[in-house]
């Protein structure tokens, strides 16, 4: 490898553009000990095959891969890049513009933190694309644009996958990072290059190679998301739910199914899916685990490995871009513990139902709330505006306690609200205004169990009381009374109904005896608080 040589490598199909590019290269200041090598590859099948061919022909240590329509404006270009390489041997690849984070779409310029600058004509006229400034001499990035790519080490270009004209640049960026090298964009007071590309053609395979890029590198680029499906005794809705999980546009997922069924229907259905898809992990619990399915919810979490978690109740449905849109927020904000969205309600046939959920939430656009704001809104309104378990995604490390119970209080049915309040203690939230899931209403849900609302009233009361006792969300007695006033307004009719309807019909019903005892305990605490 000749350390005193720098090669300029170009894939050429327009001689006039290439000749103009060479004029700028010949004007560059060259250190005395360095020589320039010019390599043009014509009639190439792809950008990667051309670059591999040129790389094999050249013994230059330093190589500049540039488009035929790139004109280097910085006459100290060679000196500047050699200084960067020699000051840090871990730098493998330099570009003029690039992404600090690769968005889940795989399209680098959708990164709102992108850096660098270049004169460019992709809109049909020359303009300065001036992204976020590089504050130091350079900044690390996850991917650079292929208009110009400068290396001091040779790595093969992935012509086995990217055999066209798109995503070879991001692929090479990832390959360098996988080998332990830095990919960087330098500080430029004035843009070093002009890229006279004209209006960009994204119809010649762009989408095809975007999908190839995501299929190849999602596990390296993006965190694992666990989709958890607690199943029980039905397959009609489960199959639709499972398909919505498997067909997510976000690639790096695992699907955990824990089955509380008393029949083999779910097991047989999942067996067929597992033959075709390795993402699915199935666990048969041998029957109901207990606590109205809450133990199954816990088992799903324990069996999962994802950095982020999204439950999918077996009768609900994900929009196909749900995980994509939610994880993209997590990528950019490490203070988030939860991302949720508006959700639509459907009936047993999948038809949309009218609901006032959007009016209640009052978030017409994507909104960020602090954990404190989110918790207070929930406890003072008595409205689960976050949504059911299907609706939200959360960060696993933010959950440092039992997913079911809430502090010292047992939760009987509102495991979702209990979970949200725990997560609010650990971080902030994003509410996405777009509906990203569907919540199914049908006659077999717990919602239609007469005792469900009564258990919910007890759960809510205990969560209010615990928040006050721990000085979280509810800070003083005035706020406690305000929250309990909302609780009583929401549940007083149900409490009265319980007293009238069930008091004389519980002798041989252990659940109703427990419910009565919890109800008496809850209501006694409520009266005592009012009398203090």
Coordinates of C-alpha atoms in Angstrom, one line a residue:
X1 CA 0.0 0.0 0.0
X2 CA 1.5 3.3 -1.1
X3 CA 1.1 5.8 1.7
X4 CA 2.2 8.7 -0.6
X5 CA -0.5 8.3 -3.1
X6 CA -4.1 9.4 -3.2
X7 CA -6.5 8.0 -5.8
X8 CA -9.6 9.8 -7.2
X9 CA -12.1 7.1 -8.3
X10 CA -15.1 7.9 -10.4
X11 CA -17.8 5.9 -12.1
X12 CA -18.2 7.6 -15.5
X13 CA -21.0 7.6 -18.0
X14 CA -20.8 11.3 -19.0
X15 CA -17.4 12.4 -20.3
X16 CA -18.1 16.1 -20.2
X17 CA -19.0 16.0 -16.5
X18 CA -16.0 13.9 -15.7
X19 CA -13.6 16.2 -17.6
X20 CA -15.0 19.2 -15.6
X21 CA -14.6 17.3 -12.3
X22 CA -11.0 16.5 -13.2
X23 CA -10.3 20.2 -13.8
X24 CA -11.0 20.9 -10.1
X25 CA -9.0 17.9 -9.0
X26 CA -6.0 19.2 -10.9
X27 CA -6.2 22.5 -9.1
X28 CA -5.9 20.9 -5.6
X29 CA -2.8 21.7 -3.5
X30 CA -0.6 18.6 -3.3
X31 CA 2.0 18.0 -0.6
X32 CA 5.5 17.4 -2.0
X33 CA 5.6 13.8 -1.0
X34 CA 2.1 12.9 -2.5
X35 CA 1.0 11.9 -5.9
X36 CA -2.5 11.7 -7.5
X37 CA -3.9 8.7 -9.2
X38 CA -6.9 9.1 -11.4
X39 CA -9.2 6.1 -12.0
X40 CA -12.3 6.1 -14.2
X41 CA -14.6 3.1 -14.4
X42 CA -16.9 3.0 -17.4
X43 CA -19.8 0.8 -18.3
X44 CA -20.2 -0.3 -14.7
X45 CA -23.1 -2.5 -13.7
X46 CA -23.4 -0.8 -10.3
X47 CA -21.6 1.7 -8.2
X48 CA -20.3 -0.9 -5.8
X49 CA -18.9 -3.1 -8.6
X50 CA -17.1 -0.1 -10.1
X51 CA -15.6 0.9 -6.8
X52 CA -14.5 -2.7 -6.1
X53 CA -12.9 -2.8 -9.5
X54 CA -11.0 0.5 -8.9
X55 CA -10.0 -0.5 -5.4
X56 CA -8.4 -3.7 -6.7
X57 CA -6.5 -1.7 -9.4
X58 CA -5.0 0.9 -7.0
X59 CA -2.3 0.6 -4.4
X60 CA -3.1 4.1 -3.0
X61 CA -3.6 4.2 0.7
X62 CA -6.0 7.1 0.4
X63 CA -8.9 6.9 -1.9
X64 CA -11.5 9.5 -2.9
X65 CA -14.7 7.9 -4.4
X66 CA -16.6 10.7 -6.0
X67 CA -19.5 11.2 -8.5
X68 CA -18.6 12.5 -11.9
X69 CA -20.6 15.7 -11.2
X70 CA -18.8 16.6 -8.0
X71 CA -16.5 19.6 -8.2
X72 CA -14.1 20.1 -5.3
X73 CA -14.1 23.7 -4.3
X74 CA -11.6 23.5 -1.4
X75 CA -8.1 23.7 -2.9
X76 CA -6.6 22.5 0.4
X77 CA -8.9 19.4 0.2
X78 CA -6.0 16.8 0.1
X79 CA -4.1 18.5 2.9
X80 CA -7.2 18.8 5.1
X81 CA -8.2 15.2 4.7
X82 CA -4.7 13.9 5.3
X83 CA -4.5 15.9 8.5
X84 CA -7.7 14.4 9.7
X85 CA -6.6 10.8 8.9
X86 CA -3.1 11.2 10.4
X87 CA -4.5 12.8 13.6
X88 CA -6.8 9.8 14.2
X89 CA -6.0 6.4 12.8
X90 CA -9.5 5.2 13.8
X91 CA -11.2 7.3 11.2
X92 CA -12.0 5.1 8.3
X93 CA -14.4 7.2 6.2
X94 CA -15.0 10.9 5.5
X95 CA -18.0 12.5 3.9
X96 CA -19.3 16.1 3.4
X97 CA -22.8 15.5 4.7
X98 CA -24.3 12.8 6.9
X99 CA -26.7 11.6 9.5
X100 CA -26.0 11.5 13.2
X101 CA -28.7 9.0 13.5
X102 CA -30.1 6.8 10.8
X103 CA -33.9 7.2 10.9
X104 CA -36.0 4.0 10.8
X105 CA -36.9 4.8 7.2
X106 CA -33.2 4.2 6.3
X107 CA -33.2 7.6 4.5
X108 CA -30.3 9.6 5.9
X109 CA -31.5 13.0 5.0
X110 CA -34.7 12.5 7.1
X111 CA -32.4 12.8 10.2
X112 CA -33.2 16.2 11.7
X113 CA -29.7 16.2 13.3
X114 CA -27.9 15.7 10.0
X115 CA -24.6 17.7 9.7
X116 CA -22.3 19.2 7.1
X117 CA -22.7 21.4 4.0
X118 CA -22.5 21.1 0.2
X119 CA -23.5 23.2 -2.8
X120 CA -26.1 21.1 -4.5
X121 CA -28.6 21.2 -7.4
X122 CA -31.1 18.4 -6.6
X123 CA -34.0 20.9 -6.9
X124 CA -32.9 22.0 -10.3
X125 CA -30.7 24.9 -9.3
X126 CA -27.5 25.4 -7.3
X127 CA -28.0 26.1 -3.6
X128 CA -26.1 25.7 -0.4
X129 CA -27.4 22.8 1.7
X130 CA -26.2 23.9 5.1
X131 CA -27.2 21.4 7.8
X132 CA -26.3 21.5 11.5
X133 CA -22.8 22.9 12.0
X134 CA -19.9 20.7 13.0
X135 CA -18.5 22.4 16.2
X136 CA -15.2 20.6 16.5
X137 CA -12.8 19.7 13.7
X138 CA -15.1 16.8 12.8
X139 CA -18.1 14.9 14.2
X140 CA -18.9 11.2 14.2
X141 CA -21.9 10.1 12.1
X142 CA -23.8 6.9 11.3
X143 CA -23.9 7.4 7.5
X144 CA -22.7 9.8 4.8
X145 CA -23.9 10.7 1.4
X146 CA -22.2 9.1 -1.5
X147 CA -21.4 12.2 -3.5
X148 CA -17.9 11.9 -2.1
X149 CA -16.5 9.2 0.2
X150 CA -12.9 9.3 1.3
X151 CA -11.1 6.4 2.9
X152 CA -7.7 5.5 4.4
X153 CA -8.5 1.7 4.6
X154 CA -9.9 -0.6 2.0
X155 CA -13.1 -2.4 2.8
X156 CA -15.0 -4.3 0.0
X157 CA -18.1 -2.7 -1.2
X158 CA -21.2 -4.9 -0.8
X159 CA -21.8 -5.5 -4.5
X160 CA -23.5 -8.8 -3.5
X161 CA -26.4 -6.9 -2.2
X162 CA -26.3 -3.3 -3.6
X163 CA -26.0 -4.1 -7.3
X164 CA -27.6 -0.8 -8.4
X165 CA -27.2 2.9 -7.7
X166 CA -28.7 3.5 -4.3
X167 CA -27.8 2.9 -0.6
X168 CA -24.2 1.8 -1.4
X169 CA -23.1 4.8 0.6
X170 CA -25.0 4.0 3.8
X171 CA -24.0 0.3 3.4
X172 CA -20.3 1.2 3.3
X173 CA -20.8 3.6 6.3
X174 CA -22.3 0.7 8.3
X175 CA -19.5 -1.7 7.2
X176 CA -16.8 0.7 8.4
X177 CA -18.5 1.1 11.7
X178 CA -19.0 -2.6 12.1
X179 CA -15.2 -3.0 11.7
X180 CA -14.6 -0.5 14.5
X181 CA -13.8 2.6 12.4
X182 CA -15.2 6.0 12.7
X183 CA -17.3 7.6 10.0
X184 CA -17.1 11.4 10.2
X185 CA -18.1 14.7 8.6
X186 CA -15.4 17.5 8.9
X187 CA -16.0 21.1 9.9
X188 CA -16.3 23.3 6.8
X189 CA -16.3 27.1 7.0
X190 CA -17.2 27.1 3.3
X191 CA -18.6 24.0 1.6
X192 CA -15.7 21.9 0.2
X193 CA -17.7 20.5 -2.7
X194 CA -20.3 21.4 -5.3
X195 CA -22.6 18.5 -6.4
X196 CA -24.3 19.4 -9.7
X197 CA -26.5 16.4 -9.7
X198 CA -29.7 17.9 -11.0
X199 CA -33.1 16.7 -10.0
X200 CA -32.6 13.3 -8.3
X201 CA -34.1 10.2 -9.8
X202 CA -35.5 8.0 -7.0
X203 CA -37.5 5.8 -9.4
X204 CA -34.7 3.7 -10.6
X205 CA -34.8 1.2 -7.7
X206 CA -34.6 3.5 -4.7
X207 CA -37.3 1.8 -2.8
X208 CA -36.0 -1.7 -3.7
X209 CA -32.6 -0.9 -2.3
X210 CA -34.0 1.0 0.7
X211 CA -35.7 -2.3 1.7
X212 CA -32.5 -4.2 1.0
X213 CA -30.6 -1.8 3.3
X214 CA -33.1 -2.2 6.1
X215 CA -33.3 -6.0 5.7
X216 CA -29.5 -6.2 5.9
X217 CA -28.7 -3.7 8.7
X218 CA -31.7 -3.1 10.9
X219 CA -30.3 -5.3 13.7
X220 CA -27.1 -3.3 13.6
X221 CA -28.8 0.1 13.5
X222 CA -32.0 -0.2 15.5
X223 CA -32.9 -1.5 19.0
X224 CA -34.9 -4.8 19.4
X225 CA -38.6 -4.2 20.1
X226 CA -40.5 -7.0 21.8
X227 CA -44.2 -7.4 20.7
X228 CA -45.9 -9.2 23.5
X229 CA -49.2 -11.1 22.9
X230 CA -50.9 -12.6 25.9
X231 CA -53.3 -15.1 24.3
X232 CA -56.4 -16.8 25.7
X233 CA -58.9 -19.2 24.0
X234 CA -59.6 -17.4 20.7
X235 CA -58.0 -17.4 17.3
X236 CA -60.3 -15.4 15.1
X237 CA -59.0 -12.0 16.3
X238 CA -55.6 -13.4 17.3
X239 CA -54.7 -14.2 13.7
X240 CA -55.3 -10.6 12.6
X241 CA -53.4 -9.3 15.5
X242 CA -50.4 -11.6 14.8
X243 CA -50.4 -10.6 11.1
X244 CA -50.3 -6.9 12.1
X245 CA -47.2 -7.6 14.3
X246 CA -45.4 -9.8 11.7
X247 CA -46.0 -7.2 8.9
X248 CA -44.6 -4.2 10.7
X249 CA -42.3 -2.0 8.5
X250 CA -39.9 -2.0 11.4
X251 CA -37.6 -5.0 11.0
X252 CA -35.9 -5.6 14.3
X253 CA -38.7 -7.2 16.3
X254 CA -39.4 -10.4 18.3
X255 CA -42.9 -11.6 19.0
X256 CA -43.6 -13.3 22.3
X257 CA -46.9 -15.2 22.7
X258 CA -47.8 -16.6 26.1
X259 CA -50.9 -18.8 26.0
X260 CA -53.3 -19.1 28.9
X261 CA -55.8 -21.2 26.9
X262 CA -57.7 -24.2 28.1
X263 CA -57.8 -25.5 24.5
X264 CA -55.2 -26.2 21.8
X265 CA -56.6 -23.8 19.2
X266 CA -54.0 -21.1 19.8
X267 CA -51.2 -23.6 19.9
X268 CA -52.1 -25.1 16.6
X269 CA -52.5 -21.7 14.9
X270 CA -49.1 -20.5 16.1
X271 CA -47.4 -23.7 15.1
X272 CA -48.2 -23.0 11.5
X273 CA -46.8 -19.5 11.8
X274 CA -43.6 -20.6 13.5
X275 CA -42.7 -22.8 10.6
X276 CA -42.5 -19.8 8.4
X277 CA -41.2 -17.1 10.8
X278 CA -38.4 -17.3 13.3
X279 CA -39.4 -14.1 15.1
X280 CA -42.2 -15.9 17.0
X281 CA -41.6 -17.5 20.4
X282 CA -44.5 -19.4 21.9
X283 CA -45.0 -20.4 25.5
X284 CA -47.9 -22.5 26.7
X285 CA -48.9 -21.9 30.3
X286 CA -51.0 -25.0 30.6
X287 CA -54.1 -23.0 31.4
X288 CA -55.0 -19.7 33.1
X289 CA -52.1 -18.2 35.1
X290 CA -54.4 -16.1 37.3
X291 CA -55.4 -12.6 38.2
X292 CA -57.6 -12.1 35.2
X293 CA -54.7 -12.6 32.8
X294 CA -52.3 -10.3 34.6
X295 CA -49.9 -13.1 35.4
X296 CA -49.8 -13.9 31.6
X297 CA -48.9 -10.2 31.0
X298 CA -46.1 -10.6 33.4
X299 CA -44.9 -13.9 31.8
X300 CA -44.8 -12.2 28.4
X301 CA -42.4 -9.6 29.7
X302 CA -40.2 -12.1 31.5
X303 CA -39.8 -14.1 28.3
X304 CA -38.8 -11.1 26.2
X305 CA -35.4 -9.6 25.3
X306 CA -36.2 -6.3 23.7
X307 CA -34.9 -2.9 24.7
X308 CA -38.4 -1.6 24.0
X309 CA -41.7 -3.3 24.7
X310 CA -45.2 -3.1 23.1
X311 CA -48.0 -5.3 24.2
X312 CA -50.6 -6.4 21.6
X313 CA -53.8 -7.7 23.2
X314 CA -55.0 -10.7 21.2
X315 CA -58.1 -9.0 19.8
X316 CA -56.5 -5.7 18.9
X317 CA -54.6 -4.6 15.7
X318 CA -51.4 -2.6 15.0
X319 CA -51.1 -0.2 12.1
X320 CA -48.2 -1.5 10.0
X321 CA -46.0 1.5 10.7
X322 CA -46.8 1.7 14.4
X323 CA -43.4 0.5 15.7
X324 CA -41.5 2.5 13.1
X325 CA -43.1 5.8 14.1
X326 CA -42.8 5.2 17.8
X327 CA -39.2 3.9 17.9
X328 CA -38.2 6.9 15.8
X329 CA -39.1 9.2 18.8
X330 CA -37.1 7.0 21.2
X331 CA -34.0 7.2 18.9
X332 CA -33.9 11.0 19.3
X333 CA -34.8 11.5 22.9
X334 CA -33.3 9.3 25.7
X335 CA -35.5 11.0 28.3
X336 CA -38.6 9.2 27.0
X337 CA -40.0 6.3 29.0
X338 CA -43.1 5.9 26.9
X339 CA -44.6 6.8 23.5
X340 CA -48.3 6.5 22.8
X341 CA -50.8 7.5 20.2
X342 CA -54.4 8.1 19.4
X343 CA -56.1 4.8 18.8
X344 CA -59.4 4.0 17.0
X345 CA -62.1 1.7 18.3
X346 CA -63.5 -1.1 16.2
X347 CA -66.2 -3.7 16.6
X348 CA -66.1 -7.4 16.3
X349 CA -66.2 -7.0 12.5
X350 CA -63.4 -4.5 12.3
X351 CA -65.7 -1.6 11.6
X352 CA -64.8 1.8 13.2
X353 CA -66.8 3.0 16.1
X354 CA -67.5 6.5 17.1
X355 CA -65.7 7.6 20.2
X356 CA -64.8 10.9 22.0
X357 CA -61.2 9.8 22.7
X358 CA -59.6 12.6 20.6
X359 CA -61.8 15.3 22.2
X360 CA -60.8 14.1 25.6
X361 CA -57.1 14.0 24.8
X362 CA -57.0 17.4 23.1
X363 CA -53.7 16.7 21.3
X364 CA -54.3 17.6 17.7
X365 CA -50.6 17.2 16.9
X366 CA -47.7 15.2 18.3
X367 CA -47.1 16.4 21.8
X368 CA -44.4 15.9 24.4
X369 CA -45.3 15.8 28.1
X370 CA -43.0 15.5 31.1
X371 CA -43.7 12.4 33.2
X372 CA -45.0 14.7 36.0
X373 CA -47.5 16.3 33.6
X374 CA -48.6 13.0 32.2
X375 CA -49.2 11.4 35.7
X376 CA -51.1 14.4 37.0
X377 CA -53.3 14.5 33.9
X378 CA -54.2 10.9 34.4
X379 CA -54.9 11.0 38.1
X380 CA -56.9 14.3 38.1
X381 CA -59.0 13.3 35.1
X382 CA -59.7 9.6 35.8
X383 CA -59.3 9.1 32.0
X384 CA -56.8 6.7 30.5
X385 CA -55.8 9.0 27.7
X386 CA -52.6 6.9 27.2
X387 CA -54.7 4.0 26.0
X388 CA -54.9 0.3 26.6
X389 CA -51.8 -2.0 26.7
X390 CA -51.8 -2.3 22.9
X391 CA -51.6 1.5 22.4
X392 CA -48.2 2.4 24.0
X393 CA -44.6 1.4 23.6
X394 CA -42.2 1.8 26.6
X395 CA -38.6 1.5 27.4
X396 CA -37.7 -1.6 29.3
X397 CA -35.1 -0.1 31.6
X398 CA -37.7 2.4 32.8
X399 CA -39.7 -0.3 34.5
X400 CA -37.8 -1.1 37.7
X401 CA -40.7 -2.7 39.6
X402 CA -43.4 -5.3 39.2
X403 CA -45.4 -4.7 36.0
X404 CA -48.7 -5.7 37.8
X405 CA -48.9 -4.2 41.3
X406 CA -48.5 -0.5 42.2
X407 CA -46.2 0.1 45.2
X408 CA -47.7 -1.8 48.1
X409 CA -51.2 -2.0 46.6
X410 CA -52.4 -5.0 44.6
X411 CA -53.9 -4.1 41.2
X412 CA -56.8 -6.2 40.2
X413 CA -57.7 -5.0 36.6
X414 CA -56.1 -1.7 35.7
X415 CA -52.6 -3.1 35.0
X416 CA -52.2 -0.7 32.1
X417 CA -52.8 2.5 34.1
X418 CA -50.6 1.2 36.9
X419 CA -47.9 0.5 34.3
X420 CA -48.2 4.0 32.8
X421 CA -47.9 5.7 36.2
X422 CA -44.7 3.7 37.0
X423 CA -43.2 4.7 33.7
X424 CA -44.1 8.4 34.2
X425 CA -41.9 8.4 37.3
X426 CA -38.9 7.5 35.1
X427 CA -39.2 9.7 32.1
X428 CA -41.2 11.8 29.7
X429 CA -43.7 10.8 27.1
X430 CA -44.7 11.5 23.5
X431 CA -48.3 11.5 22.4
X432 CA -48.7 10.9 18.6
X433 CA -51.9 12.4 17.3
X434 CA -52.2 9.9 14.4
X435 CA -54.1 6.7 15.2
X436 CA -51.5 3.8 15.2
X437 CA -53.6 1.0 16.6
X438 CA -57.1 -0.3 16.8
X439 CA -58.8 -1.3 20.0
X440 CA -61.5 -3.9 19.5
X441 CA -64.8 -3.8 21.4
X442 CA -66.7 -7.1 21.6
X443 CA -69.0 -8.9 24.0
X444 CA -66.3 -11.3 25.4
X445 CA -64.1 -8.6 27.0
X446 CA -63.6 -7.9 30.7
X447 CA -65.3 -4.6 30.0
X448 CA -68.6 -6.4 30.0
X449 CA -68.0 -8.1 33.3
X450 CA -70.2 -6.4 35.9
X451 CA -67.4 -6.5 38.5
X452 CA -64.8 -5.0 36.3
X453 CA -65.8 -1.4 36.9
X454 CA -65.9 -2.0 40.7
X455 CA -62.4 -3.5 40.7
X456 CA -61.3 -0.5 38.5
X457 CA -62.6 1.9 41.1
X458 CA -60.7 0.2 43.8
X459 CA -57.5 0.1 41.7
X460 CA -57.8 3.8 40.9
X461 CA -58.4 4.8 44.5
X462 CA -55.3 2.9 45.6
X463 CA -53.1 4.4 42.9
X464 CA -54.3 7.9 43.9
X465 CA -53.6 7.2 47.6
X466 CA -50.2 5.7 46.9
X467 CA -49.2 8.7 44.7
X468 CA -50.1 11.0 47.6
X469 CA -48.3 8.8 50.2
X470 CA -45.1 8.8 48.0
X471 CA -45.4 12.5 47.1
X472 CA -45.5 11.6 43.4
X473 CA -47.9 13.5 41.1
X474 CA -50.2 14.4 44.1
X475 CA -48.2 16.8 46.3
X476 CA -50.5 17.9 49.1
X477 CA -53.8 17.3 50.8
X478 CA -55.7 19.8 48.6
X479 CA -54.6 17.9 45.5
X480 CA -55.5 14.6 47.1
X481 CA -59.0 15.9 47.7
X482 CA -59.2 17.2 44.2
X483 CA -58.2 13.9 42.7
X484 CA -60.6 12.0 45.0
X485 CA -63.4 14.3 44.0
X486 CA -62.8 13.3 40.3
X487 CA -62.6 9.6 41.4
X488 CA -65.9 9.8 43.3
X489 CA -67.6 11.6 40.4
X490 CA -66.5 8.9 38.1
X491 CA -67.3 5.8 40.2
X492 CA -70.0 6.8 42.8
X493 CA -72.9 5.3 40.9
X494 CA -71.1 2.0 40.5
X495 CA -70.2 1.9 44.2
X496 CA -73.8 2.5 45.1
X497 CA -75.0 -0.1 42.6
X498 CA -72.5 -2.6 44.2
X499 CA -73.9 -2.0 47.6
X500 CA -77.5 -2.5 46.4
X501 CA -77.0 -5.4 44.0
X502 CA -74.3 -7.6 45.5
X503 CA -74.4 -7.2 49.3
X504 CA -76.9 -10.1 49.7
X505 CA -75.5 -12.4 47.1
X506 CA -71.9 -13.2 48.0
X507 CA -72.0 -16.0 50.5
X508 CA -70.5 -18.7 48.3
X509 CA -68.5 -16.5 45.9
X510 CA -64.9 -16.0 47.0
X511 CA -64.3 -13.3 44.4
X512 CA -67.3 -11.3 45.5
X513 CA -66.2 -11.7 49.2
X514 CA -62.8 -10.4 48.3
X515 CA -64.4 -7.6 46.3
X516 CA -66.7 -6.7 49.1
X517 CA -63.8 -6.6 51.6
X518 CA -61.7 -4.4 49.3
X519 CA -64.7 -2.2 48.6
X520 CA -65.3 -1.7 52.3
X521 CA -61.6 -1.0 53.0
X522 CA -61.4 1.5 50.1
X523 CA -64.6 3.3 51.0
X524 CA -63.6 3.5 54.7
X525 CA -60.3 5.1 53.8
X526 CA -62.2 7.6 51.5
X527 CA -64.6 8.6 54.4
X528 CA -61.7 8.9 56.8
X529 CA -59.8 11.2 54.5
X530 CA -62.8 13.4 54.1
X531 CA -63.3 13.6 57.9
X532 CA -59.7 14.4 58.7

